[in-house]
Amino acid sequence: MLRNADSALFKAKSAGRDGYALYTEELTAHAQQRVEIAFELRRALDQQELRIHYQPVHDLKTGRLVGVEALVRWAHPQRGLVSPAAFIPIASVPG
Amino acid sequence: MIAEIDARVMQQACEQMCQWQAAGVVLSFVAVNVSSRLFARRELYQQVARVLDATGLDPAYLELEVTESAVMDDPEVSLEQMHRLRELGVRLAIDDFGTGYSSLLRLKRLPLQKLKIDQGFVTGLPWDEDDAAIVRVIIALAQSMGMQVHAEGIEQVGQAGFLLEHDCDLGQGYWFGRPLPAEQLDWMCEPDIR
């Protein structure tokens, strides 16, 4: 029960200050998924599965490609290329 | 863990930029995102200095993007952090501009070179009157403060056309090109907006 309460506390904290959250079974699944992704991400870093892609930036007046933005992509062995939004929030948890 | 990812991206992007320069590719900048967690750390300055030193990249070609919310979280600390980074010679940009709670009083004190207009305002161009009004104001704000202005999320020629007509400097989005591995970029691509 304590673990479940902790999941709810985590959810409430993620939503900002002065909030509350009720425990649901989905929350446990969510917490488990976070743990799994964090674990896989650690492996990804060790196995060099993170790839950098570059998105072109153009000068609007001349049309020329003048710069690039470096964006990280995770080449997951099963799920394919995963976008940063899917794993960066998990990576932000210390540890 | 995120700091480790950020550090690797920065290191690799700088190495790649050096390789492009050696190959004769003319680019004004390579932009790297700095997470709010990393931006809040004092060590960021040393980390950037180390990467520049290790790769030999001229700092003027490295642009660090920080989100508006990360900057406004703790404005005093951010101001100090940005000044330290500027002393290294790197360029600073605000990412997702317009989505946080920017204080203009604070914005004017930040040593910024660029504002990036969030794609949420680009989506409705050129038809949505609110988006059009907001984008015009951000362009005017950036230009009158001596900053470059860069629009994200351009997916249609009509959006690029509106931005060009209103003197936006730079554009990025699927209409120009998706993010690609370094070797697949097409340097000759010059899409015709008009």
PDB file of C-alpha atoms in Angstrom:
ATOM      1  CA  MET A   1       0.000   0.000   0.000  1.00  0.00           C
ATOM      2  CA  LEU A   2       2.870   2.303   0.812  1.00  0.00           C
ATOM      3  CA  ARG A   3       4.251   1.778  -2.674  1.00  0.00           C
ATOM      4  CA  ASN A   4       0.875   2.677  -4.176  1.00  0.00           C
ATOM      5  CA  ALA A   5       0.669   5.794  -2.043  1.00  0.00           C
ATOM      6  CA  ASP A   6       4.122   6.696  -3.260  1.00  0.00           C
ATOM      7  CA  SER A   7       3.038   6.358  -6.910  1.00  0.00           C
ATOM      8  CA  ALA A   8       0.162   8.725  -6.239  1.00  0.00           C
ATOM      9  CA  LEU A   9       2.502  11.151  -4.482  1.00  0.00           C
ATOM     10  CA  PHE A  10       4.838  11.058  -7.482  1.00  0.00           C
ATOM     11  CA  LYS A  11       1.950  11.817  -9.836  1.00  0.00           C
ATOM     12  CA  ALA A  12       0.760  14.697  -7.654  1.00  0.00           C
ATOM     13  CA  LYS A  13       4.275  16.145  -7.532  1.00  0.00           C
ATOM     14  CA  SER A  14       4.729  15.843 -11.298  1.00  0.00           C
ATOM     15  CA  ALA A  15       1.535  17.857 -11.783  1.00  0.00           C
ATOM     16  CA  GLY A  16       2.942  20.782  -9.806  1.00  0.00           C
ATOM     17  CA  ARG A  17       2.591  22.259  -6.361  1.00  0.00           C
ATOM     18  CA  ASP A  18      -0.436  22.093  -4.081  1.00  0.00           C
ATOM     19  CA  GLY A  19      -2.002  19.219  -5.960  1.00  0.00           C
ATOM     20  CA  TYR A  20      -3.291  15.800  -5.044  1.00  0.00           C
ATOM     21  CA  ALA A  21      -3.663  12.485  -6.862  1.00  0.00           C
ATOM     22  CA  LEU A  22      -5.562   9.298  -6.160  1.00  0.00           C
ATOM     23  CA  TYR A  23      -4.006   5.903  -6.533  1.00  0.00           C
ATOM     24  CA  THR A  24      -5.212   3.844  -9.491  1.00  0.00           C
ATOM     25  CA  GLU A  25      -3.936   0.603 -10.932  1.00  0.00           C
ATOM     26  CA  GLU A  26      -2.818   2.412 -14.071  1.00  0.00           C
ATOM     27  CA  LEU A  27      -0.514   4.426 -11.858  1.00  0.00           C
ATOM     28  CA  THR A  28       1.370   1.307 -10.803  1.00  0.00           C
ATOM     29  CA  ALA A  29       1.666   0.278 -14.441  1.00  0.00           C
ATOM     30  CA  HIS A  30       2.885   3.792 -15.233  1.00  0.00           C
ATOM     31  CA  ALA A  31       5.496   3.674 -12.473  1.00  0.00           C
ATOM     32  CA  GLN A  32       6.663   0.265 -13.622  1.00  0.00           C
ATOM     33  CA  GLN A  33       6.999   1.540 -17.167  1.00  0.00           C
ATOM     34  CA  ARG A  34       9.120   4.434 -15.927  1.00  0.00           C
ATOM     35  CA  VAL A  35      11.438   2.067 -14.108  1.00  0.00           C
ATOM     36  CA  GLU A  36      11.720  -0.125 -17.198  1.00  0.00           C
ATOM     37  CA  ILE A  37      12.426   2.779 -19.525  1.00  0.00           C
ATOM     38  CA  ALA A  38      15.015   4.212 -17.135  1.00  0.00           C
ATOM     39  CA  PHE A  39      16.717   0.826 -17.023  1.00  0.00           C
ATOM     40  CA  GLU A  40      16.692   0.492 -20.805  1.00  0.00           C
ATOM     41  CA  LEU A  41      17.959   4.018 -21.221  1.00  0.00           C
ATOM     42  CA  ARG A  42      20.937   3.263 -19.012  1.00  0.00           C
ATOM     43  CA  ARG A  43      21.662   0.281 -21.276  1.00  0.00           C
ATOM     44  CA  ALA A  44      21.171   2.498 -24.354  1.00  0.00           C
ATOM     45  CA  LEU A  45      23.818   4.910 -23.075  1.00  0.00           C
ATOM     46  CA  ASP A  46      26.216   2.041 -22.406  1.00  0.00           C
ATOM     47  CA  GLN A  47      25.527   0.360 -25.761  1.00  0.00           C
ATOM     48  CA  GLN A  48      25.723   3.583 -27.796  1.00  0.00           C
ATOM     49  CA  GLU A  49      22.105   3.315 -28.990  1.00  0.00           C
ATOM     50  CA  LEU A  50      21.554   7.072 -28.929  1.00  0.00           C
ATOM     51  CA  ARG A  51      21.860   8.684 -32.346  1.00  0.00           C
ATOM     52  CA  ILE A  52      21.972  12.316 -33.276  1.00  0.00           C
ATOM     53  CA  HIS A  53      19.921  13.583 -36.157  1.00  0.00           C
ATOM     54  CA  TYR A  54      20.242  17.056 -37.585  1.00  0.00           C
ATOM     55  CA  GLN A  55      17.286  19.160 -38.691  1.00  0.00           C
ATOM     56  CA  PRO A  56      18.068  21.823 -41.308  1.00  0.00           C
ATOM     57  CA  VAL A  57      17.458  25.509 -40.583  1.00  0.00           C
ATOM     58  CA  HIS A  58      17.059  27.765 -43.610  1.00  0.00           C
ATOM     59  CA  ASP A  59      17.524  31.480 -44.177  1.00  0.00           C
ATOM     60  CA  LEU A  60      14.029  32.526 -45.267  1.00  0.00           C
ATOM     61  CA  LYS A  61      15.277  35.280 -47.588  1.00  0.00           C
ATOM     62  CA  THR A  62      17.811  33.257 -49.548  1.00  0.00           C
ATOM     63  CA  GLY A  63      16.357  29.772 -48.975  1.00  0.00           C
ATOM     64  CA  ARG A  64      19.843  28.523 -48.115  1.00  0.00           C
ATOM     65  CA  LEU A  65      20.551  25.944 -45.439  1.00  0.00           C
ATOM     66  CA  VAL A  66      22.464  27.966 -42.843  1.00  0.00           C
ATOM     67  CA  GLY A  67      22.326  25.916 -39.669  1.00  0.00           C
ATOM     68  CA  VAL A  68      21.233  22.674 -38.057  1.00  0.00           C
ATOM     69  CA  GLU A  69      19.629  21.656 -34.782  1.00  0.00           C
ATOM     70  CA  ALA A  70      21.030  18.497 -33.180  1.00  0.00           C
ATOM     71  CA  LEU A  71      18.242  16.206 -31.944  1.00  0.00           C
ATOM     72  CA  VAL A  72      18.750  12.965 -30.071  1.00  0.00           C
ATOM     73  CA  ARG A  73      17.031   9.767 -31.225  1.00  0.00           C
ATOM     74  CA  TRP A  74      17.086   6.454 -29.460  1.00  0.00           C
ATOM     75  CA  ALA A  75      17.659   3.537 -31.802  1.00  0.00           C
ATOM     76  CA  HIS A  76      15.794   1.004 -29.661  1.00  0.00           C
ATOM     77  CA  PRO A  77      16.490  -2.603 -30.694  1.00  0.00           C
ATOM     78  CA  GLN A  78      12.747  -3.546 -30.597  1.00  0.00           C
ATOM     79  CA  ARG A  79      10.819  -0.309 -30.827  1.00  0.00           C
ATOM     80  CA  GLY A  80      12.890   1.367 -33.538  1.00  0.00           C
ATOM     81  CA  LEU A  81      13.664   5.086 -33.443  1.00  0.00           C
ATOM     82  CA  VAL A  82      12.094   6.654 -30.363  1.00  0.00           C
ATOM     83  CA  SER A  83      11.681  10.426 -30.113  1.00  0.00           C
ATOM     84  CA  PRO A  84      13.169  12.358 -27.208  1.00  0.00           C
ATOM     85  CA  ALA A  85       9.737  13.272 -25.791  1.00  0.00           C
ATOM     86  CA  ALA A  86       9.140   9.594 -25.016  1.00  0.00           C
ATOM     87  CA  PHE A  87      12.177   9.180 -22.810  1.00  0.00           C
ATOM     88  CA  ILE A  88      13.584  12.539 -21.749  1.00  0.00           C
ATOM     89  CA  PRO A  89      11.094  13.023 -18.845  1.00  0.00           C
ATOM     90  CA  ILE A  90      12.244   9.684 -17.412  1.00  0.00           C
ATOM     91  CA  ALA A  91      15.872  10.541 -17.918  1.00  0.00           C
ATOM     92  CA  SER A  92      15.301  13.668 -15.816  1.00  0.00           C
ATOM     93  CA  VAL A  93      14.749  11.589 -12.688  1.00  0.00           C
ATOM     94  CA  PRO A  94      18.056  11.560 -10.804  1.00  0.00           C
ATOM     95  CA  GLY A  95      19.861   8.252 -10.741  1.00  0.00           C
TER      96      GLY A  95
ATOM     97  CA  MET B   1      21.224  10.601 -16.526  1.00  0.00           C
ATOM     98  CA  ILE B   2      19.840  13.434 -18.632  1.00  0.00           C
ATOM     99  CA  ALA B   3      23.007  15.435 -18.059  1.00  0.00           C
ATOM    100  CA  GLU B   4      24.972  12.520 -19.484  1.00  0.00           C
ATOM    101  CA  ILE B   5      22.762  12.450 -22.595  1.00  0.00           C
ATOM    102  CA  ASP B   6      23.050  16.229 -22.987  1.00  0.00           C
ATOM    103  CA  ALA B   7      26.820  16.025 -22.651  1.00  0.00           C
ATOM    104  CA  ARG B   8      27.093  13.358 -25.334  1.00  0.00           C
ATOM    105  CA  VAL B   9      24.859  15.224 -27.744  1.00  0.00           C
ATOM    106  CA  MET B  10      26.883  18.411 -27.273  1.00  0.00           C
ATOM    107  CA  GLN B  11      30.182  16.619 -27.737  1.00  0.00           C
ATOM    108  CA  GLN B  12      29.056  14.744 -30.864  1.00  0.00           C
ATOM    109  CA  ALA B  13      27.372  17.782 -32.423  1.00  0.00           C
ATOM    110  CA  CYS B  14      30.546  19.841 -31.988  1.00  0.00           C
ATOM    111  CA  GLU B  15      32.679  17.063 -33.472  1.00  0.00           C
ATOM    112  CA  GLN B  16      30.285  16.819 -36.413  1.00  0.00           C
ATOM    113  CA  MET B  17      30.383  20.579 -36.965  1.00  0.00           C
ATOM    114  CA  CYS B  18      34.199  20.451 -37.081  1.00  0.00           C
ATOM    115  CA  GLN B  19      34.004  17.657 -39.668  1.00  0.00           C
ATOM    116  CA  TRP B  20      31.590  19.654 -41.807  1.00  0.00           C
ATOM    117  CA  GLN B  21      33.822  22.709 -41.618  1.00  0.00           C
ATOM    118  CA  ALA B  22      36.840  20.633 -42.604  1.00  0.00           C
ATOM    119  CA  ALA B  23      34.848  19.315 -45.585  1.00  0.00           C
ATOM    120  CA  GLY B  24      34.059  22.865 -46.710  1.00  0.00           C
ATOM    121  CA  VAL B  25      30.388  22.985 -45.671  1.00  0.00           C
ATOM    122  CA  VAL B  26      29.462  26.574 -44.788  1.00  0.00           C
ATOM    123  CA  LEU B  27      27.116  26.703 -41.774  1.00  0.00           C
ATOM    124  CA  SER B  28      26.499  29.548 -39.348  1.00  0.00           C
ATOM    125  CA  PHE B  29      25.616  27.382 -36.360  1.00  0.00           C
ATOM    126  CA  VAL B  30      24.886  23.995 -34.834  1.00  0.00           C
ATOM    127  CA  ALA B  31      22.182  24.251 -32.174  1.00  0.00           C
ATOM    128  CA  VAL B  32      22.031  21.991 -29.134  1.00  0.00           C
ATOM    129  CA  ASN B  33      19.224  21.781 -26.579  1.00  0.00           C
ATOM    130  CA  VAL B  34      20.122  22.286 -22.947  1.00  0.00           C
ATOM    131  CA  SER B  35      17.611  20.667 -20.579  1.00  0.00           C
ATOM    132  CA  SER B  36      16.300  22.706 -17.669  1.00  0.00           C
ATOM    133  CA  ARG B  37      18.046  20.313 -15.295  1.00  0.00           C
ATOM    134  CA  LEU B  38      21.415  20.874 -16.933  1.00  0.00           C
ATOM    135  CA  PHE B  39      20.826  24.602 -17.300  1.00  0.00           C
ATOM    136  CA  ALA B  40      20.270  24.862 -13.536  1.00  0.00           C
ATOM    137  CA  ARG B  41      23.692  23.338 -12.815  1.00  0.00           C
ATOM    138  CA  ARG B  42      26.692  25.515 -12.126  1.00  0.00           C
ATOM    139  CA  GLU B  43      28.944  22.962 -13.872  1.00  0.00           C
ATOM    140  CA  LEU B  44      27.305  23.616 -17.251  1.00  0.00           C
ATOM    141  CA  TYR B  45      29.848  26.341 -17.934  1.00  0.00           C
ATOM    142  CA  GLN B  46      32.798  24.006 -17.324  1.00  0.00           C
ATOM    143  CA  GLN B  47      31.146  21.268 -19.359  1.00  0.00           C
ATOM    144  CA  VAL B  48      30.676  23.525 -22.390  1.00  0.00           C
ATOM    145  CA  ALA B  49      34.234  24.818 -22.027  1.00  0.00           C
ATOM    146  CA  ARG B  50      35.548  21.243 -21.931  1.00  0.00           C
ATOM    147  CA  VAL B  51      33.624  20.236 -25.075  1.00  0.00           C
ATOM    148  CA  LEU B  52      34.861  23.310 -26.960  1.00  0.00           C
ATOM    149  CA  ASP B  53      38.390  22.636 -25.840  1.00  0.00           C
ATOM    150  CA  ALA B  54      38.250  18.928 -26.740  1.00  0.00           C
ATOM    151  CA  THR B  55      36.732  19.442 -30.179  1.00  0.00           C
ATOM    152  CA  GLY B  56      38.449  22.705 -31.114  1.00  0.00           C
ATOM    153  CA  LEU B  57      35.180  24.167 -32.426  1.00  0.00           C
ATOM    154  CA  ASP B  58      35.078  27.967 -32.641  1.00  0.00           C
ATOM    155  CA  PRO B  59      32.484  28.821 -29.910  1.00  0.00           C
ATOM    156  CA  ALA B  60      30.728  31.296 -32.229  1.00  0.00           C
ATOM    157  CA  TYR B  61      29.329  28.303 -34.135  1.00  0.00           C
ATOM    158  CA  LEU B  62      27.747  26.623 -31.110  1.00  0.00           C
ATOM    159  CA  GLU B  63      24.239  27.739 -30.206  1.00  0.00           C
ATOM    160  CA  LEU B  64      22.694  26.636 -26.926  1.00  0.00           C
ATOM    161  CA  GLU B  65      18.899  26.493 -26.793  1.00  0.00           C
ATOM    162  CA  VAL B  66      17.210  26.885 -23.442  1.00  0.00           C
ATOM    163  CA  THR B  67      13.448  26.774 -22.983  1.00  0.00           C
ATOM    164  CA  GLU B  68      11.653  29.840 -21.773  1.00  0.00           C
ATOM    165  CA  SER B  69      10.381  28.014 -18.685  1.00  0.00           C
ATOM    166  CA  ALA B  70      13.904  26.886 -17.705  1.00  0.00           C
ATOM    167  CA  VAL B  71      15.110  30.486 -17.874  1.00  0.00           C
ATOM    168  CA  MET B  72      12.207  31.962 -15.968  1.00  0.00           C
ATOM    169  CA  ASP B  73      12.320  29.273 -13.239  1.00  0.00           C
ATOM    170  CA  ASP B  74      15.041  31.112 -11.429  1.00  0.00           C
ATOM    171  CA  PRO B  75      15.744  34.298 -13.372  1.00  0.00           C
ATOM    172  CA  GLU B  76      18.671  35.520 -11.267  1.00  0.00           C
ATOM    173  CA  VAL B  77      20.579  32.246 -11.520  1.00  0.00           C
ATOM    174  CA  SER B  78      19.747  32.053 -15.241  1.00  0.00           C
ATOM    175  CA  LEU B  79      21.086  35.532 -15.851  1.00  0.00           C
ATOM    176  CA  GLU B  80      24.385  34.646 -14.211  1.00  0.00           C
ATOM    177  CA  GLN B  81      24.589  31.325 -16.073  1.00  0.00           C
ATOM    178  CA  MET B  82      23.913  33.020 -19.417  1.00  0.00           C
ATOM    179  CA  HIS B  83      26.569  35.660 -18.856  1.00  0.00           C
ATOM    180  CA  ARG B  84      29.132  32.968 -18.027  1.00  0.00           C
ATOM    181  CA  LEU B  85      28.217  31.062 -21.195  1.00  0.00           C
ATOM    182  CA  ARG B  86      28.409  34.219 -23.289  1.00  0.00           C
ATOM    183  CA  GLU B  87      31.914  34.822 -21.979  1.00  0.00           C
ATOM    184  CA  LEU B  88      32.868  31.523 -23.610  1.00  0.00           C
ATOM    185  CA  GLY B  89      31.680  32.965 -26.921  1.00  0.00           C
ATOM    186  CA  VAL B  90      28.730  30.628 -27.593  1.00  0.00           C
ATOM    187  CA  ARG B  91      25.378  31.863 -28.917  1.00  0.00           C
ATOM    188  CA  LEU B  92      22.249  31.706 -26.750  1.00  0.00           C
ATOM    189  CA  ALA B  93      18.690  31.127 -27.947  1.00  0.00           C
ATOM    190  CA  ILE B  94      15.336  30.889 -26.184  1.00  0.00           C
ATOM    191  CA  ASP B  95      13.432  27.820 -27.348  1.00  0.00           C
ATOM    192  CA  ASP B  96       9.617  27.547 -27.434  1.00  0.00           C
ATOM    193  CA  PHE B  97       9.262  31.293 -27.023  1.00  0.00           C
ATOM    194  CA  GLY B  98       5.717  32.287 -26.126  1.00  0.00           C
ATOM    195  CA  THR B  99       4.818  29.119 -24.240  1.00  0.00           C
ATOM    196  CA  GLY B 100       6.135  30.053 -20.797  1.00  0.00           C
ATOM    197  CA  TYR B 101       5.560  33.040 -18.586  1.00  0.00           C
ATOM    198  CA  SER B 102       8.226  35.411 -19.778  1.00  0.00           C
ATOM    199  CA  SER B 103       8.637  38.664 -18.003  1.00  0.00           C
ATOM    200  CA  LEU B 104       9.690  41.244 -20.576  1.00  0.00           C
ATOM    201  CA  LEU B 105      11.563  43.056 -17.854  1.00  0.00           C
ATOM    202  CA  ARG B 106      13.670  39.949 -17.326  1.00  0.00           C
ATOM    203  CA  LEU B 107      13.910  39.103 -21.004  1.00  0.00           C
ATOM    204  CA  LYS B 108      15.521  42.447 -21.807  1.00  0.00           C
ATOM    205  CA  ARG B 109      18.360  41.743 -19.345  1.00  0.00           C
ATOM    206  CA  LEU B 110      19.253  38.358 -20.826  1.00  0.00           C
ATOM    207  CA  PRO B 111      22.274  38.239 -23.174  1.00  0.00           C
ATOM    208  CA  LEU B 112      20.369  36.500 -25.999  1.00  0.00           C
ATOM    209  CA  GLN B 113      21.106  36.254 -29.719  1.00  0.00           C
ATOM    210  CA  LYS B 114      17.905  34.551 -30.818  1.00  0.00           C
ATOM    211  CA  LEU B 115      14.232  33.865 -30.084  1.00  0.00           C
ATOM    212  CA  LYS B 116      12.671  30.697 -31.455  1.00  0.00           C
ATOM    213  CA  ILE B 117       8.944  31.041 -32.116  1.00  0.00           C
ATOM    214  CA  ASP B 118       7.146  27.939 -30.852  1.00  0.00           C
ATOM    215  CA  GLN B 119       5.491  25.805 -33.513  1.00  0.00           C
ATOM    216  CA  GLY B 120       2.152  26.210 -31.737  1.00  0.00           C
ATOM    217  CA  PHE B 121       1.968  29.728 -33.196  1.00  0.00           C
ATOM    218  CA  VAL B 122       3.164  28.690 -36.656  1.00  0.00           C
ATOM    219  CA  THR B 123       0.502  25.997 -37.166  1.00  0.00           C
ATOM    220  CA  GLY B 124      -2.350  28.452 -37.784  1.00  0.00           C
ATOM    221  CA  LEU B 125      -0.434  30.689 -40.219  1.00  0.00           C
ATOM    222  CA  PRO B 126      -1.358  32.461 -42.412  1.00  0.00           C
ATOM    223  CA  TRP B 127      -5.113  32.212 -41.764  1.00  0.00           C
ATOM    224  CA  ASP B 128      -5.493  32.246 -37.988  1.00  0.00           C
ATOM    225  CA  GLU B 129      -5.645  35.908 -36.981  1.00  0.00           C
ATOM    226  CA  ASP B 130      -4.449  35.299 -33.421  1.00  0.00           C
ATOM    227  CA  ASP B 131      -1.432  33.256 -34.511  1.00  0.00           C
ATOM    228  CA  ALA B 132      -0.621  35.854 -37.170  1.00  0.00           C
ATOM    229  CA  ALA B 133      -0.818  38.692 -34.640  1.00  0.00           C
ATOM    230  CA  ILE B 134       1.334  36.873 -32.066  1.00  0.00           C
ATOM    231  CA  VAL B 135       3.974  35.926 -34.636  1.00  0.00           C
ATOM    232  CA  ARG B 136       4.179  39.512 -35.924  1.00  0.00           C
ATOM    233  CA  VAL B 137       4.661  40.761 -32.364  1.00  0.00           C
ATOM    234  CA  ILE B 138       7.400  38.212 -31.549  1.00  0.00           C
ATOM    235  CA  ILE B 139       9.267  39.099 -34.756  1.00  0.00           C
ATOM    236  CA  ALA B 140       9.023  42.811 -33.947  1.00  0.00           C
ATOM    237  CA  LEU B 141      10.096  42.205 -30.346  1.00  0.00           C
ATOM    238  CA  ALA B 142      13.134  40.134 -31.334  1.00  0.00           C
ATOM    239  CA  GLN B 143      14.238  42.557 -34.024  1.00  0.00           C
ATOM    240  CA  SER B 144      13.846  45.661 -31.924  1.00  0.00           C
ATOM    241  CA  MET B 145      15.972  44.005 -29.230  1.00  0.00           C
ATOM    242  CA  GLY B 146      18.649  43.144 -31.785  1.00  0.00           C
ATOM    243  CA  MET B 147      17.993  39.394 -31.800  1.00  0.00           C
ATOM    244  CA  GLN B 148      17.535  36.961 -34.641  1.00  0.00           C
ATOM    245  CA  VAL B 149      14.116  35.347 -34.933  1.00  0.00           C
ATOM    246  CA  HIS B 150      13.659  31.712 -35.921  1.00  0.00           C
ATOM    247  CA  ALA B 151      10.329  29.931 -36.547  1.00  0.00           C
ATOM    248  CA  GLU B 152       9.888  26.225 -35.797  1.00  0.00           C
ATOM    249  CA  GLY B 153       7.379  23.708 -37.093  1.00  0.00           C
ATOM    250  CA  ILE B 154       6.967  25.050 -40.642  1.00  0.00           C
ATOM    251  CA  GLU B 155       5.028  22.395 -42.556  1.00  0.00           C
ATOM    252  CA  GLN B 156       3.507  24.361 -45.429  1.00  0.00           C
ATOM    253  CA  VAL B 157       4.741  26.880 -47.962  1.00  0.00           C
ATOM    254  CA  GLY B 158       2.007  29.328 -46.846  1.00  0.00           C
ATOM    255  CA  GLN B 159       3.511  29.426 -43.363  1.00  0.00           C
ATOM    256  CA  ALA B 160       7.019  30.024 -44.742  1.00  0.00           C
ATOM    257  CA  GLY B 161       5.610  32.743 -47.030  1.00  0.00           C
ATOM    258  CA  PHE B 162       3.924  34.589 -44.175  1.00  0.00           C
ATOM    259  CA  LEU B 163       7.096  34.452 -42.072  1.00  0.00           C
ATOM    260  CA  LEU B 164       9.264  35.703 -44.936  1.00  0.00           C
ATOM    261  CA  GLU B 165       6.817  38.524 -45.689  1.00  0.00           C
ATOM    262  CA  HIS B 166       7.018  39.599 -42.044  1.00  0.00           C
ATOM    263  CA  ASP B 167      10.822  39.551 -41.972  1.00  0.00           C
ATOM    264  CA  CYS B 168      11.391  36.452 -39.869  1.00  0.00           C
ATOM    265  CA  ASP B 169      15.059  35.497 -40.327  1.00  0.00           C
ATOM    266  CA  LEU B 170      15.150  31.710 -40.103  1.00  0.00           C
ATOM    267  CA  GLY B 171      12.824  28.757 -40.613  1.00  0.00           C
ATOM    268  CA  GLN B 172      12.794  25.102 -39.605  1.00  0.00           C
ATOM    269  CA  GLY B 173      10.245  22.335 -40.017  1.00  0.00           C
ATOM    270  CA  TYR B 174       9.182  19.390 -42.166  1.00  0.00           C
ATOM    271  CA  TRP B 175       8.547  21.670 -45.139  1.00  0.00           C
ATOM    272  CA  PHE B 176      12.305  22.355 -45.231  1.00  0.00           C
ATOM    273  CA  GLY B 177      13.405  18.945 -44.020  1.00  0.00           C
ATOM    274  CA  ARG B 178      13.076  16.338 -41.297  1.00  0.00           C
ATOM    275  CA  PRO B 179      15.848  15.590 -38.832  1.00  0.00           C
ATOM    276  CA  LEU B 180      18.327  13.274 -40.609  1.00  0.00           C
ATOM    277  CA  PRO B 181      21.599  11.507 -39.890  1.00  0.00           C
ATOM    278  CA  ALA B 182      24.538  13.814 -40.675  1.00  0.00           C
ATOM    279  CA  GLU B 183      25.504  12.095 -43.922  1.00  0.00           C
ATOM    280  CA  GLN B 184      22.001  12.385 -45.405  1.00  0.00           C
ATOM    281  CA  LEU B 185      21.632  16.183 -45.250  1.00  0.00           C
ATOM    282  CA  ASP B 186      21.199  17.905 -48.594  1.00  0.00           C
ATOM    283  CA  TRP B 187      23.341  21.060 -48.530  1.00  0.00           C
ATOM    284  CA  MET B 188      22.190  22.200 -51.952  1.00  0.00           C
ATOM    285  CA  CYS B 189      18.492  22.235 -51.040  1.00  0.00           C
ATOM    286  CA  GLU B 190      17.116  25.779 -51.497  1.00  0.00           C
ATOM    287  CA  PRO B 191      13.322  25.588 -51.419  1.00  0.00           C
ATOM    288  CA  ASP B 192      11.516  28.373 -53.225  1.00  0.00           C
ATOM    289  CA  ILE B 193       9.152  30.142 -50.851  1.00  0.00           C
ATOM    290  CA  ARG B 194       7.789  32.740 -53.255  1.00  0.00           C
TER     291      ARG B 194
END
